[in-house]
């Protein structure tokens, strides 16, 4: 991955997080965090 692509992806990620915080009070981030925790728990089971 080139630095230019990495910078654009990072910018899109930050803009998405800011948009969620301002438009939906971070509800979508909380949902994704819970799902990520469940995924990590499921992966740890198979370890």
PDBQT receptor file of N, H, CA, C and O in Angstrom, charges set to zero:
ATOM      1  N   UNK A   1       0.860  -1.172   0.000  1.00  0.00    +0.000 N 
ATOM      2  CA  UNK A   1       0.000   0.000   0.000  1.00  0.00    +0.000 C 
ATOM      3  C   UNK A   1       0.903   1.231   0.000  1.00  0.00    +0.000 C 
ATOM      4  O   UNK A   1       1.828   1.352   0.803  1.00  0.00    +0.000 OA
ATOM      5  N   UNK A   2       0.615   2.101  -0.891  1.00  0.00    +0.000 N 
ATOM      6  H   UNK A   2      -0.137   2.002  -1.544  1.00  0.00    +0.000 HD
ATOM      7  CA  UNK A   2       1.418   3.323  -0.975  1.00  0.00    +0.000 C 
ATOM      8  C   UNK A   2       0.977   4.311   0.110  1.00  0.00    +0.000 C 
ATOM      9  O   UNK A   2      -0.149   4.230   0.601  1.00  0.00    +0.000 OA
ATOM     10  N   UNK A   3       1.851   5.231   0.481  1.00  0.00    +0.000 N 
ATOM     11  H   UNK A   3       2.766   5.296   0.082  1.00  0.00    +0.000 HD
ATOM     12  CA  UNK A   3       1.477   6.224   1.489  1.00  0.00    +0.000 C 
ATOM     13  C   UNK A   3       0.277   7.072   1.075  1.00  0.00    +0.000 C 
ATOM     14  O   UNK A   3      -0.522   7.480   1.918  1.00  0.00    +0.000 OA
ATOM     15  N   UNK A   4       0.154   7.333  -0.214  1.00  0.00    +0.000 N 
ATOM     16  H   UNK A   4       0.803   7.002  -0.899  1.00  0.00    +0.000 HD
ATOM     17  CA  UNK A   4      -0.971   8.137  -0.690  1.00  0.00    +0.000 C 
ATOM     18  C   UNK A   4      -2.300   7.420  -0.431  1.00  0.00    +0.000 C 
ATOM     19  O   UNK A   4      -3.261   8.035   0.031  1.00  0.00    +0.000 OA
ATOM     20  N   UNK A   5      -2.350   6.139  -0.723  1.00  0.00    +0.000 N 
ATOM     21  H   UNK A   5      -1.569   5.639  -1.098  1.00  0.00    +0.000 HD
ATOM     22  CA  UNK A   5      -3.575   5.363  -0.483  1.00  0.00    +0.000 C 
ATOM     23  C   UNK A   5      -3.850   5.257   1.013  1.00  0.00    +0.000 C 
ATOM     24  O   UNK A   5      -4.996   5.376   1.446  1.00  0.00    +0.000 OA
ATOM     25  N   UNK A   6      -2.800   5.031   1.803  1.00  0.00    +0.000 N 
ATOM     26  H   UNK A   6      -1.869   4.934   1.452  1.00  0.00    +0.000 HD
ATOM     27  CA  UNK A   6      -2.964   4.926   3.252  1.00  0.00    +0.000 C 
ATOM     28  C   UNK A   6      -3.497   6.223   3.841  1.00  0.00    +0.000 C 
ATOM     29  O   UNK A   6      -4.350   6.199   4.727  1.00  0.00    +0.000 OA
ATOM     30  N   UNK A   7      -3.001   7.349   3.355  1.00  0.00    +0.000 N 
ATOM     31  H   UNK A   7      -2.308   7.368   2.634  1.00  0.00    +0.000 HD
ATOM     32  CA  UNK A   7      -3.484   8.642   3.853  1.00  0.00    +0.000 C 
ATOM     33  C   UNK A   7      -4.955   8.844   3.515  1.00  0.00    +0.000 C 
ATOM     34  O   UNK A   7      -5.723   9.307   4.359  1.00  0.00    +0.000 OA
ATOM     35  N   UNK A   8      -5.358   8.505   2.293  1.00  0.00    +0.000 N 
ATOM     36  H   UNK A   8      -4.734   8.129   1.608  1.00  0.00    +0.000 HD
ATOM     37  CA  UNK A   8      -6.767   8.651   1.899  1.00  0.00    +0.000 C 
ATOM     38  C   UNK A   8      -7.670   7.736   2.723  1.00  0.00    +0.000 C 
ATOM     39  O   UNK A   8      -8.750   8.147   3.149  1.00  0.00    +0.000 OA
ATOM     40  N   UNK A   9      -7.231   6.491   2.949  1.00  0.00    +0.000 N 
ATOM     41  H   UNK A   9      -6.354   6.157   2.603  1.00  0.00    +0.000 HD
ATOM     42  CA  UNK A   9      -8.038   5.581   3.764  1.00  0.00    +0.000 C 
ATOM     43  C   UNK A   9      -8.148   6.078   5.207  1.00  0.00    +0.000 C 
ATOM     44  O   UNK A   9      -9.214   5.994   5.816  1.00  0.00    +0.000 OA
ATOM     45  N   UNK A  10      -7.049   6.592   5.747  1.00  0.00    +0.000 N 
ATOM     46  H   UNK A  10      -6.182   6.660   5.252  1.00  0.00    +0.000 HD
ATOM     47  CA  UNK A  10      -7.077   7.151   7.094  1.00  0.00    +0.000 C 
ATOM     48  C   UNK A  10      -8.001   8.346   7.193  1.00  0.00    +0.000 C 
ATOM     49  O   UNK A  10      -8.741   8.487   8.167  1.00  0.00    +0.000 OA
ATOM     50  N   UNK A  11      -7.962   9.207   6.190  1.00  0.00    +0.000 N 
ATOM     51  H   UNK A  11      -7.361   9.092   5.399  1.00  0.00    +0.000 HD
ATOM     52  CA  UNK A  11      -8.840  10.374   6.168  1.00  0.00    +0.000 C 
ATOM     53  C   UNK A  11     -10.309   9.955   6.085  1.00  0.00    +0.000 C 
ATOM     54  O   UNK A  11     -11.155  10.522   6.776  1.00  0.00    +0.000 OA
ATOM     55  N   UNK A  12     -10.611   8.972   5.250  1.00  0.00    +0.000 N 
ATOM     56  H   UNK A  12      -9.924   8.511   4.689  1.00  0.00    +0.000 HD
ATOM     57  CA  UNK A  12     -11.987   8.478   5.147  1.00  0.00    +0.000 C 
ATOM     58  C   UNK A  12     -12.464   7.865   6.462  1.00  0.00    +0.000 C 
ATOM     59  O   UNK A  12     -13.619   8.039   6.852  1.00  0.00    +0.000 OA
ATOM     60  N   UNK A  13     -11.573   7.151   7.139  1.00  0.00    +0.000 N 
ATOM     61  H   UNK A  13     -10.635   7.010   6.822  1.00  0.00    +0.000 HD
ATOM     62  CA  UNK A  13     -11.928   6.554   8.424  1.00  0.00    +0.000 C 
ATOM     63  C   UNK A  13     -12.236   7.629   9.461  1.00  0.00    +0.000 C 
ATOM     64  O   UNK A  13     -13.237   7.537  10.171  1.00  0.00    +0.000 OA
ATOM     65  N   UNK A  14     -11.393   8.633   9.550  1.00  0.00    +0.000 N 
ATOM     66  H   UNK A  14     -10.580   8.708   8.973  1.00  0.00    +0.000 HD
ATOM     67  CA  UNK A  14     -11.610   9.723  10.508  1.00  0.00    +0.000 C 
ATOM     68  C   UNK A  14     -12.891  10.483  10.184  1.00  0.00    +0.000 C 
ATOM     69  O   UNK A  14     -13.657  10.819  11.087  1.00  0.00    +0.000 OA
ATOM     70  N   UNK A  15     -13.128  10.757   8.905  1.00  0.00    +0.000 N 
ATOM     71  H   UNK A  15     -12.505  10.485   8.172  1.00  0.00    +0.000 HD
ATOM     72  CA  UNK A  15     -14.357  11.455   8.514  1.00  0.00    +0.000 C 
ATOM     73  C   UNK A  15     -15.599  10.625   8.833  1.00  0.00    +0.000 C 
ATOM     74  O   UNK A  15     -16.622  11.172   9.245  1.00  0.00    +0.000 OA
ATOM     75  N   UNK A  16     -15.514   9.321   8.647  1.00  0.00    +0.000 N 
ATOM     76  H   UNK A  16     -14.683   8.877   8.313  1.00  0.00    +0.000 HD
ATOM     77  CA  UNK A  16     -16.636   8.452   8.985  1.00  0.00    +0.000 C 
ATOM     78  C   UNK A  16     -16.924   8.449  10.478  1.00  0.00    +0.000 C 
ATOM     79  O   UNK A  16     -18.083   8.477  10.892  1.00  0.00    +0.000 OA
ATOM     80  N   UNK A  17     -15.877   8.415  11.280  1.00  0.00    +0.000 N 
ATOM     81  H   UNK A  17     -14.935   8.392  10.944  1.00  0.00    +0.000 HD
ATOM     82  CA  UNK A  17     -16.049   8.443  12.737  1.00  0.00    +0.000 C 
ATOM     83  C   UNK A  17     -16.644   9.775  13.176  1.00  0.00    +0.000 C 
ATOM     84  O   UNK A  17     -17.561   9.808  13.996  1.00  0.00    +0.000 OA
ATOM     85  N   UNK A  18     -16.127  10.867  12.635  1.00  0.00    +0.000 N 
ATOM     86  H   UNK A  18     -15.381  10.840  11.969  1.00  0.00    +0.000 HD
ATOM     87  CA  UNK A  18     -16.660  12.187  12.991  1.00  0.00    +0.000 C 
ATOM     88  C   UNK A  18     -18.112  12.339  12.550  1.00  0.00    +0.000 C 
ATOM     89  O   UNK A  18     -18.925  12.902  13.282  1.00  0.00    +0.000 OA
ATOM     90  N   UNK A  19     -18.442  11.844  11.366  1.00  0.00    +0.000 N 
ATOM     91  H   UNK A  19     -17.781  11.386  10.772  1.00  0.00    +0.000 HD
ATOM     92  CA  UNK A  19     -19.823  11.919  10.888  1.00  0.00    +0.000 C 
ATOM     93  C   UNK A  19     -20.747  11.137  11.812  1.00  0.00    +0.000 C 
ATOM     94  O   UNK A  19     -21.850  11.593  12.112  1.00  0.00    +0.000 OA
ATOM     95  N   UNK A  20     -20.311   9.964  12.268  1.00  0.00    +0.000 N 
ATOM     96  H   UNK A  20     -19.414   9.593  12.024  1.00  0.00    +0.000 HD
ATOM     97  CA  UNK A  20     -21.138   9.174  13.175  1.00  0.00    +0.000 C 
ATOM     98  C   UNK A  20     -21.308   9.881  14.513  1.00  0.00    +0.000 C 
ATOM     99  O   UNK A  20     -22.401   9.879  15.079  1.00  0.00    +0.000 OA
ATOM    100  N   UNK A  21     -20.246  10.480  15.020  1.00  0.00    +0.000 N 
ATOM    101  H   UNK A  21     -19.358  10.482  14.561  1.00  0.00    +0.000 HD
ATOM    102  CA  UNK A  21     -20.340  11.168  16.310  1.00  0.00    +0.000 C 
ATOM    103  C   UNK A  21     -21.287  12.362  16.246  1.00  0.00    +0.000 C 
ATOM    104  O   UNK A  21     -22.054  12.600  17.179  1.00  0.00    +0.000 OA
ATOM    105  N   UNK A  22     -21.236  13.109  15.152  1.00  0.00    +0.000 N 
ATOM    106  H   UNK A  22     -20.613  12.916  14.394  1.00  0.00    +0.000 HD
ATOM    107  CA  UNK A  22     -22.077  14.305  15.043  1.00  0.00    +0.000 C 
ATOM    108  C   UNK A  22     -23.507  13.987  14.620  1.00  0.00    +0.000 C 
ATOM    109  O   UNK A  22     -24.440  14.652  15.071  1.00  0.00    +0.000 OA
ATOM    110  N   UNK A  23     -23.697  12.988  13.767  1.00  0.00    +0.000 N 
ATOM    111  H   UNK A  23     -22.940  12.448  13.401  1.00  0.00    +0.000 HD
ATOM    112  CA  UNK A  23     -25.030  12.715  13.232  1.00  0.00    +0.000 C 
ATOM    113  C   UNK A  23     -25.816  11.683  14.037  1.00  0.00    +0.000 C 
ATOM    114  O   UNK A  23     -27.043  11.757  14.103  1.00  0.00    +0.000 OA
ATOM    115  N   UNK A  24     -25.121  10.719  14.650  1.00  0.00    +0.000 N 
ATOM    116  H   UNK A  24     -24.124  10.659  14.596  1.00  0.00    +0.000 HD
ATOM    117  CA  UNK A  24     -25.835   9.643  15.333  1.00  0.00    +0.000 C 
ATOM    118  C   UNK A  24     -25.365   9.451  16.775  1.00  0.00    +0.000 C 
ATOM    119  O   UNK A  24     -25.664   8.426  17.387  1.00  0.00    +0.000 OA
ATOM    120  N   UNK A  25     -24.647  10.405  17.314  1.00  0.00    +0.000 N 
ATOM    121  H   UNK A  25     -24.405  11.237  16.817  1.00  0.00    +0.000 HD
ATOM    122  CA  UNK A  25     -24.154  10.350  18.700  1.00  0.00    +0.000 C 
ATOM    123  C   UNK A  25     -23.300   9.118  18.997  1.00  0.00    +0.000 C 
ATOM    124  O   UNK A  25     -23.236   8.669  20.141  1.00  0.00    +0.000 OA
ATOM    125  N   UNK A  26     -22.652   8.575  17.985  1.00  0.00    +0.000 N 
ATOM    126  H   UNK A  26     -22.703   8.940  17.055  1.00  0.00    +0.000 HD
ATOM    127  CA  UNK A  26     -21.744   7.454  18.191  1.00  0.00    +0.000 C 
ATOM    128  C   UNK A  26     -22.410   6.109  18.360  1.00  0.00    +0.000 C 
ATOM    129  O   UNK A  26     -21.755   5.154  18.780  1.00  0.00    +0.000 OA
ATOM    130  N   UNK A  27     -23.693   5.998  18.047  1.00  0.00    +0.000 N 
ATOM    131  H   UNK A  27     -24.225   6.773  17.706  1.00  0.00    +0.000 HD
ATOM    132  CA  UNK A  27     -24.401   4.721  18.226  1.00  0.00    +0.000 C 
ATOM    133  C   UNK A  27     -23.824   3.637  17.330  1.00  0.00    +0.000 C 
ATOM    134  O   UNK A  27     -23.684   2.490  17.753  1.00  0.00    +0.000 OA
ATOM    135  N   UNK A  28     -23.493   3.987  16.109  1.00  0.00    +0.000 N 
ATOM    136  H   UNK A  28     -23.606   4.919  15.765  1.00  0.00    +0.000 HD
ATOM    137  CA  UNK A  28     -22.959   2.993  15.184  1.00  0.00    +0.000 C 
ATOM    138  C   UNK A  28     -21.576   2.524  15.621  1.00  0.00    +0.000 C 
ATOM    139  O   UNK A  28     -21.237   1.354  15.447  1.00  0.00    +0.000 OA
ATOM    140  N   UNK A  29     -20.777   3.421  16.182  1.00  0.00    +0.000 N 
ATOM    141  H   UNK A  29     -21.053   4.372  16.323  1.00  0.00    +0.000 HD
ATOM    142  CA  UNK A  29     -19.464   3.024  16.681  1.00  0.00    +0.000 C 
ATOM    143  C   UNK A  29     -19.593   2.058  17.853  1.00  0.00    +0.000 C 
ATOM    144  O   UNK A  29     -18.825   1.102  17.963  1.00  0.00    +0.000 OA
ATOM    145  N   UNK A  30     -20.554   2.304  18.717  1.00  0.00    +0.000 N 
ATOM    146  H   UNK A  30     -21.178   3.080  18.628  1.00  0.00    +0.000 HD
ATOM    147  CA  UNK A  30     -20.781   1.405  19.842  1.00  0.00    +0.000 C 
ATOM    148  C   UNK A  30     -21.224   0.035  19.350  1.00  0.00    +0.000 C 
ATOM    149  O   UNK A  30     -20.764  -0.985  19.863  1.00  0.00    +0.000 OA
ATOM    150  N   UNK A  31     -22.108   0.000  18.365  1.00  0.00    +0.000 N 
ATOM    151  H   UNK A  31     -22.482   0.829  17.949  1.00  0.00    +0.000 HD
ATOM    152  CA  UNK A  31     -22.564  -1.259  17.790  1.00  0.00    +0.000 C 
ATOM    153  C   UNK A  31     -21.390  -2.031  17.191  1.00  0.00    +0.000 C 
ATOM    154  O   UNK A  31     -21.248  -3.232  17.421  1.00  0.00    +0.000 OA
ATOM    155  N   UNK A  32     -20.550  -1.337  16.423  1.00  0.00    +0.000 N 
ATOM    156  H   UNK A  32     -20.665  -0.362  16.236  1.00  0.00    +0.000 HD
ATOM    157  CA  UNK A  32     -19.402  -2.001  15.811  1.00  0.00    +0.000 C 
ATOM    158  C   UNK A  32     -18.402  -2.484  16.860  1.00  0.00    +0.000 C 
ATOM    159  O   UNK A  32     -17.795  -3.541  16.692  1.00  0.00    +0.000 OA
ATOM    160  N   UNK A  33     -18.227  -1.729  17.928  1.00  0.00    +0.000 N 
ATOM    161  H   UNK A  33     -18.720  -0.870  18.065  1.00  0.00    +0.000 HD
ATOM    162  CA  UNK A  33     -17.317  -2.145  18.996  1.00  0.00    +0.000 C 
ATOM    163  C   UNK A  33     -17.830  -3.411  19.675  1.00  0.00    +0.000 C 
ATOM    164  O   UNK A  33     -17.047  -4.309  19.984  1.00  0.00    +0.000 OA
ATOM    165  N   UNK A  34     -19.135  -3.489  19.909  1.00  0.00    +0.000 N 
ATOM    166  H   UNK A  34     -19.771  -2.760  19.658  1.00  0.00    +0.000 HD
ATOM    167  CA  UNK A  34     -19.709  -4.691  20.520  1.00  0.00    +0.000 C 
ATOM    168  C   UNK A  34     -19.549  -5.898  19.611  1.00  0.00    +0.000 C 
ATOM    169  O   UNK A  34     -19.206  -6.986  20.075  1.00  0.00    +0.000 OA
ATOM    170  N   UNK A  35     -19.793  -5.715  18.319  1.00  0.00    +0.000 N 
ATOM    171  H   UNK A  35     -20.072  -4.832  17.942  1.00  0.00    +0.000 HD
ATOM    172  CA  UNK A  35     -19.651  -6.818  17.369  1.00  0.00    +0.000 C 
ATOM    173  C   UNK A  35     -18.193  -7.261  17.259  1.00  0.00    +0.000 C 
ATOM    174  O   UNK A  35     -17.916  -8.453  17.128  1.00  0.00    +0.000 OA
ATOM    175  N   UNK A  36     -17.263  -6.313  17.310  1.00  0.00    +0.000 N 
ATOM    176  H   UNK A  36     -17.488  -5.344  17.417  1.00  0.00    +0.000 HD
ATOM    177  CA  UNK A  36     -15.845  -6.658  17.247  1.00  0.00    +0.000 C 
ATOM    178  C   UNK A  36     -15.437  -7.448  18.490  1.00  0.00    +0.000 C 
ATOM    179  O   UNK A  36     -14.633  -8.375  18.398  1.00  0.00    +0.000 OA
ATOM    180  N   UNK A  37     -15.983  -7.088  19.641  1.00  0.00    +0.000 N 
ATOM    181  H   UNK A  37     -16.636  -6.335  19.715  1.00  0.00    +0.000 HD
ATOM    182  CA  UNK A  37     -15.697  -7.826  20.866  1.00  0.00    +0.000 C 
ATOM    183  C   UNK A  37     -16.220  -9.256  20.757  1.00  0.00    +0.000 C 
ATOM    184  O   UNK A  37     -15.532 -10.197  21.150  1.00  0.00    +0.000 OA
ATOM    185  N   UNK A  38     -17.427  -9.425  20.228  1.00  0.00    +0.000 N 
ATOM    186  H   UNK A  38     -17.986  -8.660  19.908  1.00  0.00    +0.000 HD
ATOM    187  CA  UNK A  38     -17.981 -10.763  20.037  1.00  0.00    +0.000 C 
ATOM    188  C   UNK A  38     -17.126 -11.579  19.072  1.00  0.00    +0.000 C 
ATOM    189  O   UNK A  38     -16.909 -12.770  19.293  1.00  0.00    +0.000 OA
ATOM    190  N   UNK A  39     -16.641 -10.951  18.007  1.00  0.00    +0.000 N 
ATOM    191  H   UNK A  39     -16.817  -9.983  17.827  1.00  0.00    +0.000 HD
ATOM    192  CA  UNK A  39     -15.791 -11.639  17.038  1.00  0.00    +0.000 C 
ATOM    193  C   UNK A  39     -14.481 -12.079  17.681  1.00  0.00    +0.000 C 
ATOM    194  O   UNK A  39     -14.030 -13.203  17.460  1.00  0.00    +0.000 OA
ATOM    195  N   UNK A  40     -13.863 -11.200  18.480  1.00  0.00    +0.000 N 
ATOM    196  H   UNK A  40     -14.230 -10.287  18.660  1.00  0.00    +0.000 HD
ATOM    197  CA  UNK A  40     -12.608 -11.559  19.139  1.00  0.00    +0.000 C 
ATOM    198  C   UNK A  40     -12.830 -12.687  20.135  1.00  0.00    +0.000 C 
ATOM    199  O   UNK A  40     -11.976 -13.562  20.278  1.00  0.00    +0.000 OA
ATOM    200  N   UNK A  41     -13.961 -12.677  20.821  1.00  0.00    +0.000 N 
ATOM    201  H   UNK A  41     -14.655 -11.967  20.704  1.00  0.00    +0.000 HD
ATOM    202  CA  UNK A  41     -14.288 -13.750  21.752  1.00  0.00    +0.000 C 
ATOM    203  C   UNK A  41     -14.464 -15.065  21.004  1.00  0.00    +0.000 C 
ATOM    204  O   UNK A  41     -14.001 -16.106  21.468  1.00  0.00    +0.000 OA
ATOM    205  N   UNK A  42     -15.124 -15.029  19.860  1.00  0.00    +0.000 N 
ATOM    206  H   UNK A  42     -15.500 -14.183  19.482  1.00  0.00    +0.000 HD
ATOM    207  CA  UNK A  42     -15.347 -16.226  19.066  1.00  0.00    +0.000 C 
ATOM    208  C   UNK A  42     -14.029 -16.764  18.522  1.00  0.00    +0.000 C 
ATOM    209  O   UNK A  42     -13.815 -17.976  18.505  1.00  0.00    +0.000 OA
ATOM    210  N   UNK A  43     -13.139 -15.865  18.075  1.00  0.00    +0.000 N 
ATOM    211  H   UNK A  43     -13.313 -14.881  18.089  1.00  0.00    +0.000 HD
ATOM    212  CA  UNK A  43     -11.838 -16.291  17.553  1.00  0.00    +0.000 C 
ATOM    213  C   UNK A  43     -10.990 -16.887  18.675  1.00  0.00    +0.000 C 
ATOM    214  O   UNK A  43     -10.281 -17.868  18.453  1.00  0.00    +0.000 OA
ATOM    215  N   UNK A  44     -11.051 -16.317  19.864  1.00  0.00    +0.000 N 
ATOM    216  H   UNK A  44     -11.627 -15.519  20.045  1.00  0.00    +0.000 HD
ATOM    217  CA  UNK A  44     -10.280 -16.834  20.995  1.00  0.00    +0.000 C 
ATOM    218  C   UNK A  44     -10.745 -18.234  21.367  1.00  0.00    +0.000 C 
ATOM    219  O   UNK A  44      -9.954 -19.035  21.864  1.00  0.00    +0.000 OA
ATOM    220  N   UNK A  45     -12.019 -18.540  21.131  1.00  0.00    +0.000 N 
ATOM    221  H   UNK A  45     -12.661 -17.889  20.727  1.00  0.00    +0.000 HD
ATOM    222  CA  UNK A  45     -12.537 -19.874  21.418  1.00  0.00    +0.000 C 
ATOM    223  C   UNK A  45     -11.850 -20.915  20.534  1.00  0.00    +0.000 C 
ATOM    224  O   UNK A  45     -11.569 -22.022  20.993  1.00  0.00    +0.000 OA
ATOM    225  N   UNK A  46     -11.580 -20.580  19.292  1.00  0.00    +0.000 N 
ATOM    226  H   UNK A  46     -11.809 -19.681  18.919  1.00  0.00    +0.000 HD
ATOM    227  CA  UNK A  46     -10.979 -21.521  18.352  1.00  0.00    +0.000 C 
ATOM    228  C   UNK A  46      -9.464 -21.589  18.481  1.00  0.00    +0.000 C 
ATOM    229  O   UNK A  46      -8.827 -22.427  17.843  1.00  0.00    +0.000 OA
ATOM    230  N   UNK A  47      -8.901 -20.751  19.265  1.00  0.00    +0.000 N 
ATOM    231  H   UNK A  47      -9.418 -20.070  19.784  1.00  0.00    +0.000 HD
ATOM    232  CA  UNK A  47      -7.451 -20.735  19.428  1.00  0.00    +0.000 C 
ATOM    233  C   UNK A  47      -6.963 -21.888  20.205  1.00  0.00    +0.000 C 
ATOM    234  O   UNK A  47      -5.759 -22.016  20.428  1.00  0.00    +0.000 OA
TER     235      UNK A  47
